[in-house]
Structures are given as C-alpha cells and as structure tokens.
Short mmCIF file of C-alpha atoms in Angstrom, two decimals:
data_model
loop_
_atom_site.label_atom_id
_atom_site.label_comp_id
_atom_site.label_asym_id
_atom_site.label_seq_id
_atom_site.Cartn_x
_atom_site.Cartn_y
_atom_site.Cartn_z
CA MET A 11 143.62 77.65 -92.08
CA THR A 12 140.79 76.27 -89.94
CA ALA A 13 142.04 72.70 -90.52
CA SER A 14 145.55 73.60 -89.43
CA THR A 15 144.32 75.39 -86.32
CA ALA A 16 141.83 72.66 -85.43
CA SER A 17 144.51 69.96 -85.60
CA HIS A 18 146.17 71.46 -82.51
CA LEU A 19 143.06 71.21 -80.33
CA PRO A 20 143.52 67.62 -79.09
CA ARG A 21 146.94 68.55 -77.74
CA GLU A 22 145.55 71.64 -76.05
CA LEU A 23 142.62 69.76 -74.48
CA PRO A 24 143.77 66.12 -74.37
CA GLN A 25 141.18 65.02 -71.81
CA LEU A 26 138.29 65.51 -74.26
CA ASP A 27 136.85 62.94 -76.65
CA TRP A 28 138.18 64.19 -79.99
CA ILE A 29 137.32 62.63 -83.34
CA THR A 30 139.93 63.16 -86.02
CA ASP A 31 139.38 60.29 -88.46
CA PRO A 32 138.29 62.02 -91.72
CA LYS A 33 135.61 59.42 -92.50
CA ARG A 34 134.00 59.76 -89.07
CA VAL A 35 134.19 63.56 -89.24
CA ALA A 36 132.58 63.45 -92.69
CA ARG A 37 129.74 61.30 -91.37
CA LEU A 38 129.19 63.64 -88.43
CA SER A 39 129.04 66.55 -90.90
CA GLN A 40 125.89 65.16 -92.50
CA ASP A 41 122.21 64.89 -91.73
CA PHE A 42 119.20 63.96 -93.86
CA ALA A 43 119.64 66.88 -96.25
CA TRP A 44 119.90 64.24 -99.00
CA PHE A 45 116.08 64.17 -98.93
CA SER A 46 116.51 67.25 -101.13
CA PRO A 47 118.35 66.93 -104.47
CA VAL A 48 119.02 70.66 -104.24
CA LEU A 49 120.72 70.43 -100.84
CA LYS A 50 122.53 67.24 -101.77
CA ARG A 51 124.33 69.13 -104.56
CA ALA A 52 124.82 72.35 -102.59
CA LEU A 53 126.41 70.61 -99.59
CA GLU A 54 128.55 68.11 -101.48
CA GLY A 55 132.01 67.91 -99.91
CA LYS A 56 131.23 70.27 -97.04
CA GLN A 57 132.47 69.04 -93.67
CA GLY A 58 134.15 70.00 -90.43
CA ASP A 59 137.87 69.68 -89.72
CA ILE A 60 137.50 67.90 -86.38
CA ALA A 61 134.74 66.78 -84.01
CA VAL A 62 134.53 66.67 -80.25
CA ARG A 63 132.03 64.96 -77.94
CA PRO A 64 131.91 66.75 -74.55
CA ARG A 65 130.47 64.92 -71.57
CA THR A 66 130.20 67.73 -69.00
CA GLU A 67 129.34 71.40 -68.93
CA GLN A 68 132.96 72.19 -68.08
CA GLU A 69 134.15 70.37 -71.19
CA VAL A 70 131.73 72.42 -73.32
CA VAL A 71 133.08 75.59 -71.73
CA GLU A 72 136.67 74.55 -72.50
CA VAL A 73 135.92 73.77 -76.16
CA VAL A 74 133.98 76.97 -76.71
CA ALA A 75 136.68 79.10 -75.08
CA VAL A 76 139.51 77.68 -77.15
CA CYS A 77 137.51 78.03 -80.38
CA ALA A 78 136.61 81.63 -79.57
CA ARG A 79 140.25 82.48 -78.90
CA ALA A 80 141.32 80.88 -82.18
CA GLY A 81 138.40 82.20 -84.24
CA LEU A 82 137.34 78.66 -85.20
CA PRO A 83 133.78 78.05 -86.49
CA ILE A 84 131.60 75.76 -84.37
CA THR A 85 128.72 73.67 -85.70
CA VAL A 86 126.54 72.14 -83.00
CA ARG A 87 124.89 68.78 -83.71
CA GLY A 88 122.77 66.24 -81.89
CA SER A 89 122.05 62.95 -83.66
CA GLY A 90 121.93 64.40 -87.15
CA THR A 91 118.25 63.66 -87.80
CA GLY A 92 117.58 67.10 -89.30
CA ASN A 93 116.71 67.62 -92.96
CA TYR A 94 118.17 70.97 -93.96
CA GLY A 95 121.93 70.60 -93.62
CA GLN A 96 121.85 72.06 -90.10
CA SER A 97 124.72 69.74 -89.11
CA THR A 98 126.85 70.46 -92.18
CA PRO A 99 129.57 73.09 -91.66
CA LEU A 100 129.97 75.44 -94.61
CA HIS A 101 133.34 76.75 -93.41
CA GLY A 102 134.99 73.79 -91.68
CA GLY A 103 135.99 74.15 -88.05
CA VAL A 104 134.80 72.14 -85.06
CA LEU A 105 131.77 69.88 -84.90
CA LEU A 106 130.40 70.09 -81.36
CA ASP A 107 128.63 66.74 -80.95
CA MET A 108 126.32 67.07 -77.95
CA SER A 109 125.07 63.47 -78.00
CA ALA A 110 127.15 62.47 -74.94
CA TYR A 111 125.89 65.44 -72.92
CA ASP A 112 122.69 63.54 -72.24
CA GLY A 113 121.79 63.65 -68.57
CA PHE A 114 118.21 63.58 -67.32
CA GLY A 115 117.52 66.35 -64.82
CA TRP A 116 114.17 66.19 -63.08
CA VAL A 117 110.41 66.13 -63.34
CA ALA A 118 108.30 68.28 -61.03
CA GLY A 119 104.60 68.13 -61.70
CA ASP A 120 104.00 69.00 -65.36
CA VAL A 121 107.54 70.28 -66.00
CA GLY A 122 110.75 68.41 -66.86
CA ARG A 123 114.36 69.34 -67.49
CA ALA A 124 117.26 67.57 -69.16
CA GLN A 125 120.55 68.17 -70.92
CA ALA A 126 120.45 68.97 -74.62
CA GLY A 127 121.95 65.68 -75.78
CA ILE A 128 119.36 63.41 -74.18
CA ARG A 129 117.46 61.29 -76.65
CA LEU A 130 113.77 62.08 -76.71
CA ALA A 131 112.81 58.44 -76.12
CA ASP A 132 114.94 58.40 -72.96
CA PHE A 133 113.47 61.68 -71.69
CA ASP A 134 109.96 60.36 -72.39
CA GLN A 135 110.70 57.14 -70.51
CA HIS A 136 111.99 59.07 -67.49
CA ALA A 137 108.91 61.30 -67.56
CA ARG A 138 106.58 58.29 -67.65
CA GLY A 139 108.05 57.20 -64.34
CA TYR A 140 106.38 60.31 -62.95
CA GLY A 141 103.08 59.76 -64.81
CA ARG A 142 103.99 62.30 -67.50
CA GLU A 143 105.11 62.23 -71.14
CA LEU A 144 106.61 64.65 -73.66
CA ARG A 145 104.01 66.89 -75.23
CA TRP A 146 105.45 66.36 -78.74
CA VAL A 147 107.45 63.49 -80.17
CA PRO A 148 108.90 63.51 -83.71
CA SER A 149 109.05 60.32 -85.75
CA THR A 150 112.81 60.28 -85.08
CA TYR A 151 112.26 60.14 -81.31
CA ARG A 152 114.45 57.05 -80.78
CA SER A 153 117.61 58.86 -81.92
CA ALA A 154 116.76 62.58 -82.03
CA THR A 155 118.01 64.70 -79.14
CA LEU A 156 116.14 67.28 -77.13
CA GLY A 157 118.51 70.06 -78.18
CA GLY A 158 118.43 68.94 -81.81
CA LEU A 159 114.63 69.08 -81.89
CA PHE A 160 114.73 72.55 -80.34
CA GLY A 161 117.45 73.85 -82.65
CA GLY A 162 116.14 72.48 -85.94
CA GLY A 163 112.83 70.72 -85.41
CA PHE A 164 109.16 71.58 -85.23
CA GLY A 165 107.03 69.23 -83.13
CA GLY A 166 105.52 65.87 -83.97
CA ALA A 167 102.98 63.53 -82.41
CA GLY A 168 101.25 65.50 -79.68
CA SER A 169 101.23 68.73 -81.68
CA ILE A 170 97.56 68.05 -82.41
CA ASN A 171 96.96 68.80 -78.72
CA TYR A 172 99.71 71.23 -77.74
CA GLY A 173 100.85 72.78 -80.99
CA PRO A 174 104.51 72.86 -82.06
CA LEU A 175 107.44 73.65 -79.81
CA ALA A 176 106.97 77.33 -80.67
CA ALA A 177 103.55 77.47 -78.99
CA PRO A 178 103.78 79.55 -75.80
CA GLY A 179 104.16 77.40 -72.71
CA ASN A 180 105.80 74.40 -74.36
CA VAL A 181 109.43 75.41 -73.79
CA LEU A 182 109.87 77.15 -70.46
CA GLY A 183 113.60 77.73 -70.17
CA ALA A 184 117.06 77.12 -71.59
CA ARG A 185 120.59 77.18 -70.20
CA VAL A 186 122.81 78.76 -72.87
CA ILE A 187 126.54 79.30 -73.24
CA SER A 188 128.01 82.21 -75.19
CA VAL A 189 130.87 81.76 -77.65
CA GLU A 190 133.57 84.00 -76.19
CA PRO A 191 137.11 83.57 -74.86
CA GLU A 192 135.46 83.65 -71.42
CA PRO A 193 132.09 81.99 -72.07
CA GLN A 194 129.06 83.18 -70.14
CA LEU A 195 126.44 80.74 -68.84
CA VAL A 196 122.95 82.23 -68.90
CA GLU A 197 119.46 80.97 -68.02
CA LEU A 198 116.83 82.19 -70.49
CA ARG A 199 113.12 81.99 -69.72
CA GLY A 200 110.08 81.87 -72.00
CA PRO A 201 110.23 84.10 -75.11
CA GLU A 202 113.94 84.81 -74.59
CA ALA A 203 114.71 81.11 -74.91
CA MET A 204 112.55 80.82 -78.02
CA ALA A 205 114.85 83.22 -79.89
CA LEU A 206 117.18 80.21 -80.23
CA HIS A 207 114.49 77.87 -81.56
CA HIS A 208 114.74 76.52 -85.11
CA VAL A 209 117.71 78.62 -86.17
CA TYR A 210 120.12 75.69 -86.60
CA GLY A 211 122.35 76.56 -83.64
CA THR A 212 123.45 79.84 -85.24
CA ASN A 213 122.88 82.17 -82.31
CA GLY A 214 123.76 80.28 -79.13
CA ILE A 215 124.64 76.86 -77.73
CA VAL A 216 121.85 75.32 -75.67
CA LEU A 217 123.03 73.15 -72.77
CA GLU A 218 119.74 72.31 -71.03
CA LEU A 219 116.04 72.70 -71.73
CA GLU A 220 113.07 72.93 -69.42
CA VAL A 221 109.80 71.87 -71.03
CA ALA A 222 106.15 71.40 -70.13
CA LEU A 223 104.91 67.80 -70.00
CA ALA A 224 101.55 66.11 -70.52
CA PRO A 225 99.75 63.44 -68.47
CA ALA A 226 100.94 60.03 -69.68
CA VAL A 227 98.44 57.99 -71.73
CA GLU A 228 98.63 54.36 -72.87
CA TRP A 229 98.10 55.15 -76.56
CA SER A 230 96.72 52.58 -79.01
CA GLU A 231 97.88 52.55 -82.64
CA CYS A 232 95.42 52.21 -85.54
CA ILE A 233 95.43 52.34 -89.32
CA VAL A 234 92.15 53.20 -91.07
CA VAL A 235 91.95 52.69 -94.85
CA PHE A 236 89.54 54.16 -97.39
CA ASP A 237 88.79 53.69 -101.07
CA GLU A 238 88.14 57.38 -101.75
CA PHE A 239 90.43 60.38 -101.19
CA ASP A 240 87.64 62.71 -100.05
CA GLN A 241 86.25 60.19 -97.56
CA ALA A 242 89.66 59.62 -95.99
CA LEU A 243 90.45 63.32 -95.81
CA GLY A 244 87.00 64.13 -94.44
CA PHE A 245 87.40 61.53 -91.69
CA ALA A 246 90.86 62.79 -90.73
CA HIS A 247 89.62 66.37 -90.53
CA ALA A 248 86.48 65.49 -88.54
CA PHE A 249 88.26 63.11 -86.17
CA GLY A 250 91.01 65.64 -85.60
CA GLN A 251 88.49 68.27 -84.54
CA ALA A 252 86.41 65.97 -82.32
CA PRO A 253 87.18 67.34 -78.83
CA GLY A 254 86.00 64.27 -76.90
CA LEU A 255 88.04 61.76 -78.91
CA VAL A 256 91.53 62.00 -77.45
CA LYS A 257 94.39 61.38 -79.86
CA LYS A 258 98.11 62.09 -80.08
CA GLU A 259 98.86 61.57 -83.77
CA LEU A 260 96.77 61.92 -86.92
CA CYS A 261 98.43 61.38 -90.28
CA PHE A 262 96.65 61.38 -93.66
CA LEU A 263 98.34 59.59 -96.58
CA GLY A 264 96.71 59.92 -99.98
CA ALA A 265 97.28 57.24 -102.60
CA PRO A 266 99.82 56.17 -103.72
CA VAL A 267 101.80 57.11 -100.58
CA PRO A 268 100.67 54.00 -98.64
CA ASP A 269 102.03 51.81 -101.46
CA HIS A 270 105.53 53.00 -100.48
CA LEU A 271 105.30 51.78 -96.86
CA ALA A 272 106.59 48.26 -97.52
CA ALA A 273 106.75 47.22 -93.86
CA LEU A 274 103.01 47.91 -93.49
CA ALA A 275 101.97 46.43 -96.84
CA GLU A 276 99.74 43.72 -95.33
CA PHE A 277 97.61 46.42 -93.70
CA LEU A 278 97.49 48.82 -96.68
CA PRO A 279 95.55 47.51 -99.70
CA ARG A 280 97.12 48.61 -102.97
CA GLY A 281 95.82 52.01 -104.03
CA CYS A 282 94.18 52.84 -100.70
CA HIS A 283 94.14 56.13 -98.84
CA ALA A 284 95.16 55.73 -95.21
CA VAL A 285 94.92 57.50 -91.87
CA LEU A 286 97.47 56.57 -89.18
CA THR A 287 96.58 57.52 -85.64
CA LEU A 288 97.56 57.20 -81.98
CA VAL A 289 94.35 57.24 -79.97
CA ALA A 290 93.42 56.93 -76.29
CA PRO A 291 91.79 53.53 -75.64
CA HIS A 292 88.56 55.10 -74.35
CA ALA A 293 88.24 57.10 -77.61
CA GLU A 294 88.80 54.17 -79.95
CA ASP A 295 85.15 53.14 -80.31
CA GLY A 296 84.17 56.68 -81.23
CA MET A 297 86.98 56.84 -83.76
CA ARG A 298 85.85 53.54 -85.35
CA GLN A 299 82.24 54.74 -85.59
CA MET A 300 83.31 57.99 -87.23
CA ALA A 301 85.53 56.13 -89.71
CA GLY A 302 82.87 53.54 -90.54
CA ALA A 303 80.34 56.25 -91.33
CA ARG A 304 82.69 57.39 -94.11
CA GLY A 305 83.48 53.95 -95.47
CA GLY A 306 86.70 53.45 -93.52
CA ARG A 307 87.86 50.18 -92.01
CA VAL A 308 90.51 49.54 -89.39
CA THR A 309 93.14 47.14 -90.75
CA TYR A 310 95.75 47.47 -87.98
CA ARG A 311 95.50 47.93 -84.25
CA LYS A 312 98.02 47.55 -81.43
CA SER A 313 97.65 48.27 -77.74
CA ALA A 314 100.26 50.29 -75.87
CA GLU A 315 101.64 47.07 -74.40
CA GLU A 316 102.03 45.54 -77.86
CA VAL A 317 103.67 48.72 -79.13
CA ARG A 318 106.30 48.57 -76.38
CA GLU A 319 107.30 45.08 -77.52
CA ALA A 320 107.30 45.89 -81.25
CA PRO A 321 110.53 46.75 -83.12
CA LYS A 322 108.86 49.79 -84.72
CA THR A 323 105.97 52.00 -83.73
CA LEU A 324 103.36 53.41 -86.10
CA LEU A 325 104.77 56.85 -85.33
CA GLU A 326 107.88 55.81 -87.29
CA PHE A 327 105.83 55.82 -90.49
CA THR A 328 104.55 59.38 -90.04
CA TRP A 329 106.01 62.90 -90.29
CA ASN A 330 109.43 62.80 -92.00
CA HIS A 331 109.67 59.04 -91.63
CA THR A 332 107.01 58.78 -94.34
CA THR A 333 109.45 60.52 -96.68
CA LEU A 334 112.27 58.22 -95.60
CA HIS A 335 110.26 55.03 -96.22
CA ALA A 336 109.04 56.30 -99.59
CA MET A 337 112.55 57.21 -100.74
CA LYS A 338 113.75 53.72 -99.86
CA VAL A 339 111.32 52.47 -102.49
CA ASP A 340 111.86 55.28 -105.01
CA ARG A 341 114.99 57.42 -104.69
CA SER A 342 113.73 59.82 -107.37
CA LEU A 343 111.23 61.25 -104.87
CA THR A 344 111.68 64.38 -102.81
CA TYR A 345 109.26 66.44 -100.70
CA ILE A 346 108.02 69.85 -99.67
CA GLN A 347 106.73 71.26 -96.39
CA SER A 348 103.59 73.35 -96.30
CA GLY A 349 101.12 75.04 -94.00
CA PHE A 350 97.43 75.18 -94.95
CA ASP A 351 94.74 77.75 -94.19
CA PRO A 352 92.76 76.51 -91.17
CA ALA A 353 89.49 77.86 -92.62
CA ARG A 354 89.79 75.91 -95.89
CA CYS A 355 92.48 73.27 -95.51
CA VAL A 356 90.26 70.45 -96.81
CA GLN A 357 89.29 72.43 -99.90
CA GLN A 358 92.92 73.40 -100.54
CA ALA A 359 94.06 69.78 -100.30
CA GLN A 360 91.28 68.64 -102.65
CA ALA A 361 92.13 71.33 -105.19
CA LEU A 362 95.84 70.51 -105.14
CA GLU A 363 95.10 66.80 -105.45
CA ALA A 364 92.96 67.50 -108.52
CA GLU A 365 95.67 69.68 -110.10
CA LEU A 366 98.83 67.76 -109.21
CA ALA A 367 97.82 64.11 -108.71
CA GLY A 368 100.47 61.79 -110.11
CA GLU A 369 103.24 64.30 -109.52
CA VAL A 370 102.51 65.35 -105.93
CA MET A 371 101.36 62.80 -103.34
CA MET A 372 99.40 64.19 -100.41
CA HIS A 373 100.75 63.66 -96.88
CA LEU A 374 99.12 65.77 -94.18
CA GLU A 375 99.80 65.92 -90.45
CA PHE A 376 96.94 67.36 -88.41
CA LEU A 377 97.89 69.65 -85.54
CA ARG A 378 97.22 72.88 -83.78
CA THR A 379 99.09 76.00 -84.75
CA LYS A 380 101.17 77.85 -82.19
CA GLU A 381 98.08 80.06 -81.72
CA GLY A 382 95.98 76.96 -80.97
CA VAL A 383 93.95 76.76 -84.19
CA PHE A 384 93.23 73.30 -85.63
CA ASN A 385 94.95 72.87 -89.01
CA CYS A 386 97.15 70.58 -91.05
CA SER A 387 100.74 70.72 -92.18
CA GLY A 388 101.84 69.08 -95.42
CA LEU A 389 104.87 66.90 -96.11
CA GLN A 390 103.91 66.14 -99.69
CA LEU A 391 106.01 63.72 -101.72
CA ILE A 392 107.18 65.01 -105.09
CA ARG A 393 108.21 63.13 -108.21
CA TYR A 394 111.32 65.19 -108.83
CA THR A 395 112.21 66.12 -112.42
CA SER A 396 114.09 69.43 -112.12
CA ASP A 397 114.74 72.31 -109.77
CA GLU A 398 112.63 74.52 -112.01
CA ARG A 399 109.60 72.24 -111.77
CA LEU A 400 110.09 71.86 -108.02
CA ASN A 401 109.92 75.64 -107.67
CA GLU A 402 106.83 75.71 -109.91
CA ILE A 403 105.10 73.15 -107.68
CA MET A 404 105.86 75.22 -104.59
CA GLN A 405 104.48 78.31 -106.34
CA ILE A 406 101.30 76.43 -107.30
CA HIS A 407 100.79 75.72 -103.60
CA ARG A 408 101.30 79.40 -102.78
CA ASP A 409 98.81 80.33 -105.50
CA HIS A 410 96.26 78.15 -103.68
CA GLY A 411 96.96 80.03 -100.44
CA VAL A 412 99.21 77.34 -98.96
CA GLN A 413 102.35 78.53 -97.17
CA ILE A 414 105.62 76.84 -98.15
CA ASN A 415 108.37 76.22 -95.60
CA ASN A 416 111.08 75.48 -98.14
CA PRO A 417 113.13 72.39 -97.19
CA HIS A 418 115.47 72.85 -100.16
CA THR A 419 117.60 75.60 -98.64
CA TYR A 420 120.06 75.71 -95.74
CA ILE A 421 119.51 79.45 -95.15
CA VAL A 422 117.32 80.04 -92.08
CA GLU A 423 115.43 82.98 -93.57
CA GLU A 424 114.61 81.14 -96.80
CA GLY A 425 113.15 78.11 -95.04
CA LYS A 426 111.14 78.23 -91.85
CA GLN A 427 111.46 81.99 -91.38
CA ASN A 428 110.10 82.83 -94.87
CA HIS A 429 112.72 85.51 -95.57
CA GLN A 430 111.82 87.54 -92.46
CA LEU A 431 113.99 86.99 -89.41
CA ASP A 432 112.66 87.87 -85.98
CA PRO A 433 114.85 90.70 -84.63
CA ALA A 434 115.12 88.73 -81.37
CA VAL A 435 117.14 86.09 -83.25
CA LEU A 436 119.76 88.66 -84.23
CA ARG A 437 119.83 90.14 -80.75
CA ALA A 438 120.55 86.69 -79.36
CA LYS A 439 123.23 86.24 -82.03
CA GLN A 440 124.95 89.44 -80.93
CA ARG A 441 124.70 88.42 -77.29
CA PHE A 442 125.80 84.78 -77.51
CA ASP A 443 127.94 84.71 -80.67
CA PRO A 444 129.47 88.17 -81.17
CA GLN A 445 132.29 86.79 -83.37
CA GLY A 446 129.86 85.03 -85.70
CA LEU A 447 131.44 81.60 -85.20
CA LEU A 448 128.30 79.48 -84.81
CA ASN A 449 127.34 77.55 -87.96
CA PRO A 450 128.47 80.45 -90.19
CA GLY A 451 126.76 80.95 -93.52
CA LYS A 452 123.30 79.80 -92.43
CA LEU A 453 121.99 83.26 -91.35
CA ARG A 454 121.82 85.62 -94.30
CA SER A 455 120.88 88.50 -92.00
CA TRP A 456 124.22 88.33 -90.16
CA PRO A 457 126.38 90.59 -92.35
CA ASP A 458 129.81 89.27 -91.40
CA MET A 459 128.83 85.76 -92.40
CA ALA A 460 126.45 86.41 -95.28
CA VAL A 461 126.52 83.81 -98.04
CA ALA A 462 127.49 85.10 -101.47
#
C-alpha cells in the first residue's frame, strides 16, 4: 500500500526532485550497515518506495505535509555514511534525502550555523574563513552531513578536546519540523535539541543546527610506530593526557591492524603497533620526545599545507575508516564498539589483548567523555565466525568492565542507548512525530511501531 500511495507523490508535488528509479532508490536505502554480517542479513531487501531531494525549507514542509496526510513512513538520510542501517526503511515509504538542503548559515565568534545537509568538510572550510573550525570531525567528513552526524553519529577527531557531540555546549540549537498535516517549525535550544541526537531520525526532522566552534589550528599529521603493544599503548595514553601537547586526533592500532592499511604500507612496518595523530606544530617536538622515550619512531609526517594538497588525510584511516580499510583487505572481518573505564582503560586493553589476541584486533580512539574525563573508545576488529561467538566476544568485554555499544542492531535502545531510552526522546517523538511515521521500527519503546 505504501508503494501505491507513494507513486502518486510526484504528480501531487511535481516541482520537487523525485527519484523513482528502483536501483537508485535501493542505493539510497543503504548505508554502511554491511560492516555487520548480522545487519547485512537483517536488512536484506529492505528499501523505500520513492526518494525525494528537497532544496528549500518550503519543499521539506510540502513533503512532510503530504506524507502525514497519507500516513506514509519517512526515513531521513544525509550521505548514508552511518553504520547501523539508519538510512534503511523497514516499512517502505519516502526517503527524505537532505543532501541538497546544504546551505551555510553564519559564523559569529565561536558559534556557527548551517543547514542539515551541508557536508562537514564544507562547513569546516567556511568556519576556517573566520579563524574557526569544527570541534569534532568524523573520518567520513568529506561526505558526511551535519544532520547525519547529529542524527546517527558520535564525534570524531577533536573529541579528545571537546568530547562527543553529546557533551554539553557542543550543540547549541536545532530547527526542527514536526510530521503533521500542518507541520510546525520549532527552534530547540540546548538539552531540548539533544533529545533528537543519535536516535536515527526517529523523533523529529532536523533542518538546521547551531554548534560551538574551536579556534582553527594548522594541524600536522604523524604516524608513530612501535615494536611492543604495551609501549605503543602507554605512549598513546600518556600523550593523550599531556595537557600542554595540543592534539586533535589520537588513534591506537594494535598489530595486526596496521597491516590492513595498504595505502600506508610504506610507513607501517609489518607487525608493528601504530599511533596515528593530528598534532599542533608547536607540540610536535614534545610528542616526538615522549614517543622516543618508549621506543617509538615517527615514520610519517605531513604539514597542514601538505595535507591540503594530498588526496587523503590521515584522519581517513582512523575511526570507522579503519574498519573500512581493513574490510577491503579481508571481508571476513567485522567490528564492535566499546567504551572503557577511564580509571583502568590501559589495564583493560592489555587484559583483552592477552585473552583475545588473534581473534580481536585492538583499535582505540582516545577522547574525553561527555563529562570531560579522559578515556578511550574501542572500534575493535573481529575475525567473524558466527553470531554466537560475536556475542560471546562482546560479553567477554563486559566481563572485563568494558561497555559495549552494539553496532549489530538497528534498534536504538539495543545499540547506543543500552536498552534504556531517555524519556526526553519519547517526549520529542510525541511532539514531533505523533503518527509514528519517522523511520518506523527503529524505536522499540514506541508501542505503535514496535518491532516483533
């Protein structure tokens, strides 16, 4: 029924950019959920009936109104760089592609605003014209959108200084549209806006975001390699905590993860442990001294000017891009996402390496939690054998006191929210999506759209 109803939409709103070709709609119904063999099976064949690419706020209003009147599901997407099937409709309907709604708004001091579809690289470039930069940049920054990062992302480079998006003060405001026959346009500030963060576009459509910015820095890129796991990990932990050594990114890759980064092979001796970092030029000497004291050696270094002229940045080998590069070499791999205990993260990583080496490959991203505590987040690579063993590996991490943010489910509560949904999320759902049309099936706590 949704397909039949959706087919009439281009005639009702002919001025909009509709996409009806089944192959293009199928492609727009996907993201990087194939990182997970579990999600790849679960989402097989799921797609929208039609897609639309609005260019103005008025066009968004028109699409939302007609869908609300017809009872058609809406799945909002940016560039599809998510990993959990956020962009995959479970019940057909309309794919609302926000990638053409990409206007830059303004920068005023340490605050910037832009439309949800703007690519993060473009927003960052605009901000640099004012001597500012985004506080956090995921490895997908070239294609990922601002709204997509807010709706399904976490943070990225810069989170070592400012925490993830969820840290108070990072996201200041959001312009949101409700899904109703007569849509309401509302400005949310602070905590109210954060009720729409990382819930896959299930409880409101974000049109614009206002975010805090950081002073722009001409970051240098460096790779430091080590022969021993403990030396590399100890350096990463100590360098990350050093308050006078300014850095934006700090990624630890235990062997054999570096062996999977083919494009960097000349800088990564076979079997090495590596630390990838973006560091302020004035802090580079201190970083080198700290690394050398632990047996590390810098094998790669580029200035900010060299980075701007390079086809890829070092950032595009960190965070979830590490998983992508590794899976290009070995498609049998998958991954997990984990949060360590700040008081004993080094000891936890060492214990897990001793217990699971050969099956689990350690990848840690150092950051500050949303409360400001220095810690690390894991994106460990897994040699996948079965769903049962994958669940056992996640339980082993829990037994060591490591929190798992399960990337092998498309249900919000079972992933990032750890089975407990903030009541503010459901209040926003009732306010901005009373008919339950937004990305239905992804919120188990919404009774009308619960997944069997």
